Short mmCIF file of C-alpha atoms in Angstrom, two decimals:
data_model
loop_
_atom_site.label_atom_id
_atom_site.label_comp_id
_atom_site.label_asym_id
_atom_site.label_seq_id
_atom_site.Cartn_x
_atom_site.Cartn_y
_atom_site.Cartn_z
CA MET S 206 0.00 0.00 0.00
CA GLY S 207 1.37 3.41 -0.96
CA SER S 208 1.82 6.31 1.44
CA ASN S 209 -1.39 7.95 0.20
CA GLY S 210 -3.31 4.81 1.15
CA VAL S 211 -1.86 4.91 4.65
CA VAL S 212 -2.73 8.58 5.01
CA LYS S 213 -6.29 7.96 3.87
CA GLU S 214 -6.74 5.16 6.39
CA TYR S 215 -5.71 7.50 9.20
CA TRP S 216 -8.14 10.27 8.36
CA GLN S 217 -11.04 7.91 7.71
CA ASP S 218 -10.63 6.46 11.21
CA SER S 219 -10.49 9.53 13.44
CA SER S 220 -10.51 7.29 16.53
CA LEU S 221 -6.88 6.38 15.88
CA PRO S 222 -4.88 8.16 18.60
CA SER S 223 -1.92 8.68 16.28
CA SER S 224 -3.88 10.41 13.49
CA TYR S 225 -3.12 13.92 14.73
CA GLU S 226 0.49 12.98 15.33
CA THR S 227 0.61 11.57 11.80
CA ALA S 228 -0.74 14.84 10.42
CA MET S 229 1.98 16.74 12.26
CA GLU S 230 4.62 14.41 10.82
CA ALA S 231 3.20 15.03 7.36
CA LEU S 232 3.33 18.79 7.94
CA SER S 233 6.93 18.55 9.12
CA SER S 234 7.87 16.90 5.84
CA LEU S 235 6.86 20.12 4.05
CA ILE S 236 9.47 22.29 5.78
CA THR S 237 11.97 23.60 3.26
CA ASN S 238 15.19 25.58 3.64
CA PRO S 239 14.77 28.88 1.79
CA LYS S 240 17.83 30.30 0.07
CA ARG S 241 18.95 33.90 0.17
CA GLY S 242 16.92 36.30 -1.89
CA GLY S 243 13.60 34.69 -1.04
CA LYS S 244 13.95 31.82 -3.53
CA SER S 245 12.95 28.47 -2.11
CA SER S 246 14.34 25.05 -2.84
CA VAL S 247 10.91 23.71 -3.81
CA GLY S 248 11.70 23.42 -7.52
CA GLY S 249 9.22 22.99 -10.36
CA THR S 250 8.39 25.29 -13.24
CA TYR S 251 5.90 27.57 -11.48
CA THR S 252 6.43 30.71 -9.43
CA LYS S 253 5.10 30.69 -5.86
CA LEU S 254 1.82 32.41 -6.72
CA GLU S 255 1.37 30.29 -9.84
CA ARG S 256 1.80 27.21 -7.66
CA MET S 257 -0.78 28.57 -5.24
CA SER S 258 -3.26 28.99 -8.10
CA GLU S 259 -2.58 25.44 -9.26
CA TYR S 260 -3.11 24.03 -5.78
CA LEU S 261 -6.43 25.87 -5.50
CA LYS S 262 -7.48 24.44 -8.87
CA ILE S 263 -6.56 20.91 -7.74
CA LEU S 264 -8.78 21.32 -4.67
CA GLY S 265 -11.61 22.90 -6.64
CA LEU S 266 -11.30 26.13 -4.65
CA GLU S 267 -10.25 28.53 -7.41
CA GLU S 268 -13.74 29.92 -8.03
CA GLN S 269 -15.00 29.45 -4.48
CA ILE S 270 -12.25 31.64 -3.03
CA GLU S 271 -13.79 34.54 -4.93
CA GLY S 272 -16.82 34.20 -2.69
CA LEU S 273 -14.83 34.80 0.49
CA LYS S 274 -15.27 38.37 1.71
CA ILE S 275 -11.66 38.95 2.72
CA ILE S 276 -9.80 41.52 4.81
CA HIS S 277 -6.11 41.20 3.84
CA VAL S 278 -3.48 42.65 6.18
CA ALA S 279 0.27 43.15 5.69
CA GLY S 280 2.88 45.08 7.68
CA THR S 281 5.89 44.74 9.95
CA LYS S 282 4.45 45.31 13.42
CA GLY S 283 0.88 44.79 14.56
CA LYS S 284 -0.42 42.53 11.78
CA GLY S 285 -1.65 39.86 14.16
CA SER S 286 -3.16 42.38 16.58
CA THR S 287 -4.98 44.24 13.80
CA CYS S 288 -6.38 40.98 12.44
CA THR S 289 -7.43 39.86 15.92
CA PHE S 290 -9.19 43.18 16.61
CA SER S 291 -10.92 43.03 13.22
CA GLU S 292 -12.14 39.50 13.88
CA ALA S 293 -13.47 40.43 17.32
CA ILE S 294 -15.32 43.51 16.01
CA LEU S 295 -17.08 41.66 13.20
CA ARG S 296 -17.86 38.66 15.40
CA GLU S 297 -19.50 41.04 17.91
CA CYS S 298 -21.52 42.42 14.99
CA GLY S 299 -22.97 38.93 14.51
CA PHE S 300 -20.90 37.66 11.59
CA ARG S 301 -19.36 34.21 11.30
CA THR S 302 -15.63 34.89 11.19
CA GLY S 303 -12.57 33.07 9.93
CA LEU S 304 -9.09 34.22 11.05
CA PHE S 305 -5.77 33.01 9.60
CA THR S 306 -2.62 34.21 11.38
CA SER S 307 0.96 33.08 11.87
CA PRO S 308 3.08 31.81 13.43
CA HIS S 309 1.60 29.51 16.06
CA LEU S 310 3.10 29.15 19.53
CA ILE S 311 2.15 25.62 20.57
CA ASP S 312 -0.32 24.01 18.18
CA VAL S 313 -0.71 24.65 14.44
CA ARG S 314 -4.49 24.86 14.92
CA GLU S 315 -3.94 28.26 16.55
CA ARG S 316 -3.54 29.65 13.03
CA PHE S 317 -7.12 28.80 12.04
CA ARG S 318 -9.92 30.33 14.07
CA ILE S 319 -13.64 30.11 13.48
CA ASN S 320 -15.73 32.59 15.47
CA GLY S 321 -12.75 33.35 17.68
CA LEU S 322 -11.96 29.74 18.58
CA GLU S 323 -9.16 27.63 17.11
CA ILE S 324 -10.50 24.92 14.85
CA SER S 325 -11.35 21.65 16.56
CA GLU S 326 -9.02 18.71 16.14
CA ASP S 327 -11.66 16.65 14.33
CA LYS S 328 -12.37 19.37 11.78
CA PHE S 329 -8.69 20.13 11.35
CA LEU S 330 -7.94 16.47 10.57
CA ARG S 331 -10.83 16.21 8.12
CA TYR S 332 -9.81 19.28 6.12
CA PHE S 333 -6.10 18.52 6.45
CA TRP S 334 -6.33 15.03 4.97
CA GLU S 335 -8.74 16.12 2.25
CA CYS S 336 -6.16 18.70 1.11
CA TRP S 337 -3.20 16.39 1.66
CA ASN S 338 -4.59 13.39 -0.23
CA CYS S 339 -5.87 15.46 -3.14
CA MET S 340 -2.62 17.39 -3.54
CA LYS S 341 -0.40 14.33 -3.13
CA GLU S 342 -2.23 12.59 -5.96
CA LYS S 343 -1.60 15.50 -8.33
CA VAL S 344 2.04 16.44 -7.62
CA THR S 345 4.44 16.21 -10.54
CA GLU S 346 8.01 17.17 -11.34
CA HIS S 347 6.68 20.52 -12.55
CA LEU S 348 4.28 21.02 -9.62
CA PRO S 349 5.86 19.60 -6.45
CA MET S 350 4.05 19.30 -3.13
CA ALA S 351 3.43 22.62 -1.43
CA PRO S 352 5.99 23.76 1.14
CA LEU S 353 4.69 24.34 4.66
CA PHE S 354 3.32 27.89 4.58
CA GLN S 355 1.75 27.44 1.14
CA PHE S 356 0.02 24.29 2.31
CA LEU S 357 -1.26 26.02 5.45
CA THR S 358 -2.54 28.95 3.37
CA VAL S 359 -4.39 26.63 1.02
CA LEU S 360 -5.75 24.79 4.05
CA ALA S 361 -7.02 28.07 5.51
CA PHE S 362 -8.98 28.79 2.34
CA LYS S 363 -10.35 25.25 2.37
CA ILE S 364 -11.46 25.63 6.00
CA PHE S 365 -13.08 29.03 5.57
CA ILE S 366 -14.94 28.03 2.41
CA SER S 367 -16.13 24.75 3.95
CA GLU S 368 -17.18 26.47 7.19
CA LYS S 369 -19.08 29.13 5.21
CA VAL S 370 -17.65 32.11 7.08
CA ASP S 371 -19.12 35.55 6.40
CA VAL S 372 -15.70 37.20 6.57
CA ALA S 373 -12.15 35.85 6.29
CA ILE S 374 -9.38 37.92 7.90
CA ILE S 375 -6.06 36.89 6.36
CA GLU S 376 -2.67 37.92 7.75
CA VAL S 377 0.22 38.07 5.29
CA GLY S 378 3.06 35.72 6.18
CA LEU S 379 6.09 37.59 4.85
CA GLY S 380 6.24 40.75 2.74
CA GLY S 381 3.25 41.04 0.47
CA THR S 382 4.02 40.94 -3.24
CA ASN S 383 5.29 37.35 -3.28
CA ASP S 384 3.53 36.08 -0.18
CA SER S 385 1.42 32.95 -0.57
CA THR S 386 -1.67 34.81 0.66
CA ASN S 387 -1.36 37.23 -2.27
CA VAL S 388 -3.17 34.71 -4.43
CA ILE S 389 -6.22 36.67 -3.21
CA VAL S 390 -7.45 38.59 -6.25
CA GLN S 391 -10.35 40.62 -4.89
CA PRO S 392 -10.33 41.29 -1.17
CA VAL S 393 -12.99 43.61 0.20
CA VAL S 394 -10.35 45.84 1.81
CA CYS S 395 -6.60 45.78 2.51
CA GLY S 396 -4.60 47.04 5.49
CA ILE S 397 -0.94 47.94 6.04
CA THR S 398 0.22 48.14 9.67
CA SER S 399 3.30 49.97 10.97
CA LEU S 400 6.36 49.38 8.80
CA GLY S 401 9.94 48.85 9.87
CA MET S 402 13.06 46.91 8.94
CA ASP S 403 12.27 43.21 8.73
CA HIS S 404 13.44 40.26 6.63
CA THR S 405 15.89 42.58 4.89
CA GLU S 406 17.62 39.68 3.11
CA ILE S 407 14.35 39.09 1.22
CA LEU S 408 12.49 42.40 1.23
CA GLY S 409 15.37 44.84 0.84
CA ASP S 410 17.52 46.93 3.15
CA THR S 411 15.63 50.22 2.95
CA LEU S 412 12.24 51.16 4.38
CA GLY S 413 11.10 52.16 0.90
CA GLN S 414 11.90 48.73 -0.55
CA ILE S 415 10.10 47.02 2.31
CA ALA S 416 7.07 49.29 1.89
CA SER S 417 6.98 48.41 -1.81
CA HIS S 418 6.77 44.70 -0.97
CA LYS S 419 4.04 45.26 1.61
CA ALA S 420 2.04 47.38 -0.85
CA GLY S 421 2.09 44.40 -3.21
CA ILE S 422 -1.22 43.30 -1.68
CA PHE S 423 -2.95 46.40 -3.09
CA LYS S 424 -5.49 45.46 -5.76
CA PRO S 425 -6.84 47.83 -8.42
CA GLN S 426 -9.58 50.08 -7.05
CA ILE S 427 -9.88 48.09 -3.80
CA PRO S 428 -9.82 50.42 -0.75
CA ALA S 429 -6.80 50.23 1.52
CA PHE S 430 -5.95 51.68 4.92
CA THR S 431 -2.67 52.22 6.69
CA VAL S 432 -1.47 53.89 9.89
CA PRO S 433 0.81 56.92 10.27
CA GLN S 434 4.18 55.92 8.76
CA LEU S 435 7.65 57.43 8.38
CA SER S 436 7.76 59.51 5.19
CA GLU S 437 10.10 57.06 3.42
CA ALA S 438 7.50 54.33 3.78
CA MET S 439 4.41 56.49 3.29
CA ASP S 440 5.72 57.97 0.04
CA VAL S 441 6.09 54.50 -1.45
CA LEU S 442 2.67 53.36 -0.22
CA VAL S 443 1.06 56.43 -1.80
CA GLU S 444 2.97 55.88 -5.04
CA ARG S 445 1.95 52.21 -5.26
CA ALA S 446 -1.66 53.12 -4.45
CA ASP S 447 -1.72 55.73 -7.22
CA GLU S 448 -0.33 53.21 -9.71
CA ARG S 449 -3.20 50.82 -9.01
CA LYS S 450 -5.88 53.47 -8.50
CA VAL S 451 -6.27 52.33 -4.90
CA PRO S 452 -8.15 54.65 -2.50
CA LEU S 453 -5.60 54.79 0.34
CA ASN S 454 -6.53 56.34 3.68
CA VAL S 455 -4.64 56.76 6.95
CA ALA S 456 -6.57 55.39 9.91
CA ALA S 457 -6.39 57.48 13.06
CA PRO S 458 -5.41 55.71 16.30
CA LEU S 459 -8.21 55.23 18.81
CA ASP S 460 -8.35 57.93 21.46
CA ASN S 461 -7.76 56.17 24.78
CA LYS S 462 -9.19 59.20 26.63
CA LYS S 463 -12.61 58.30 25.27
CA PHE S 464 -12.52 54.77 26.64
CA ASP S 465 -13.71 55.87 30.09
CA GLY S 466 -11.69 53.22 31.90
CA LEU S 467 -12.39 50.44 29.42
CA LYS S 468 -9.43 48.36 28.27
CA LEU S 469 -8.52 46.94 24.88
CA GLY S 470 -8.25 43.19 24.67
CA LEU S 471 -4.51 43.55 24.06
CA SER S 472 -2.23 45.67 26.24
CA GLY S 473 0.18 48.42 25.19
CA ASP S 474 -0.26 51.97 23.90
CA HIS S 475 0.68 50.85 20.36
CA GLN S 476 -2.48 48.73 20.31
CA PHE S 477 -4.55 51.91 19.96
CA ILE S 478 -2.90 52.32 16.55
CA ASN S 479 -3.70 48.74 15.57
CA ALA S 480 -7.24 48.99 16.92
CA GLY S 481 -7.80 52.22 14.99
CA LEU S 482 -6.75 50.48 11.79
CA ALA S 483 -9.03 47.53 12.59
CA VAL S 484 -12.00 49.85 13.11
CA SER S 485 -11.41 51.48 9.70
CA LEU S 486 -11.04 48.08 8.00
CA CYS S 487 -14.23 46.77 9.58
CA LYS S 488 -16.24 49.90 8.77
CA CYS S 489 -15.11 49.67 5.14
CA TRP S 490 -15.90 45.95 5.06
CA LEU S 491 -19.39 46.57 6.41
CA GLN S 492 -20.01 49.32 3.88
CA ARG S 493 -18.67 47.44 0.85
CA THR S 494 -20.56 44.23 1.69
CA GLY S 495 -23.85 46.07 2.17
CA ASN S 496 -24.01 45.37 5.90
CA TRP S 497 -23.46 48.86 7.33
CA GLU S 498 -27.07 50.05 7.09
CA LYS S 499 -28.45 46.61 7.98
CA LEU S 500 -26.34 46.55 11.14
CA PHE S 501 -27.67 49.85 12.42
CA GLN S 502 -31.22 49.04 11.40
CA ASN S 503 -30.97 45.97 13.59
CA VAL S 504 -29.58 48.05 16.45
CA GLY S 505 -32.45 50.48 16.10
#
């Protein structure tokens, strides 16, 4: 029996105590050693984003992903916090939410949250093996098996589509332009958090070069929001937005003086910047999905 047959046996019998362990071993086999310059050792004839598109086709998700109403967030600092705030706001508004973030601290399931809770082990295993078996059957010399983060990104889309979320909040893994999540063609709105020097061996050694990579998630005529940035970064963001006819706005930080003793869910003064961005992203999402007026009609 081939390895695919063994894998299939494990997921079909979820009572097997080693099935989750087996899934983790399978995931570990996808870890690659990236080379300098951001090029991976995966091989094949496709670029990263072309591979992502092919994987989505294999899983029958290529058209379905267009139905996800996505908030896409890049940046250096505060990506995870902004995504978490956005998820909490829209969940409180009554929407079924999906949240994909990275990295995880203890368990990979932390990356996939439905309505604020990490996905259950049973559901994770079901979606994991469905993706794994289908992709393993289709790999070729030209389209090798997905490396770890690409597989997890595809899995996130599979989970959110299958779970029929109203909104998917997707955090960029690294950079923007060439990130696996940038297979998203039409998000509802994009966000760029505070920018700084990170992953310089891949993104460049100036703030402007890094900003250019992050702005790679901008899509033509799709609204985008950022936070106050250093001029070197802001100039590039504005330039990239103009090139793609993107309405780019700067979200104001929340005023902590108006909180009347209330606390944000995350501590630190910088979180008022992230929360301000999240509020702008959510307001735009509500407006562009036709939910803004409905929400306040319900309140009234």
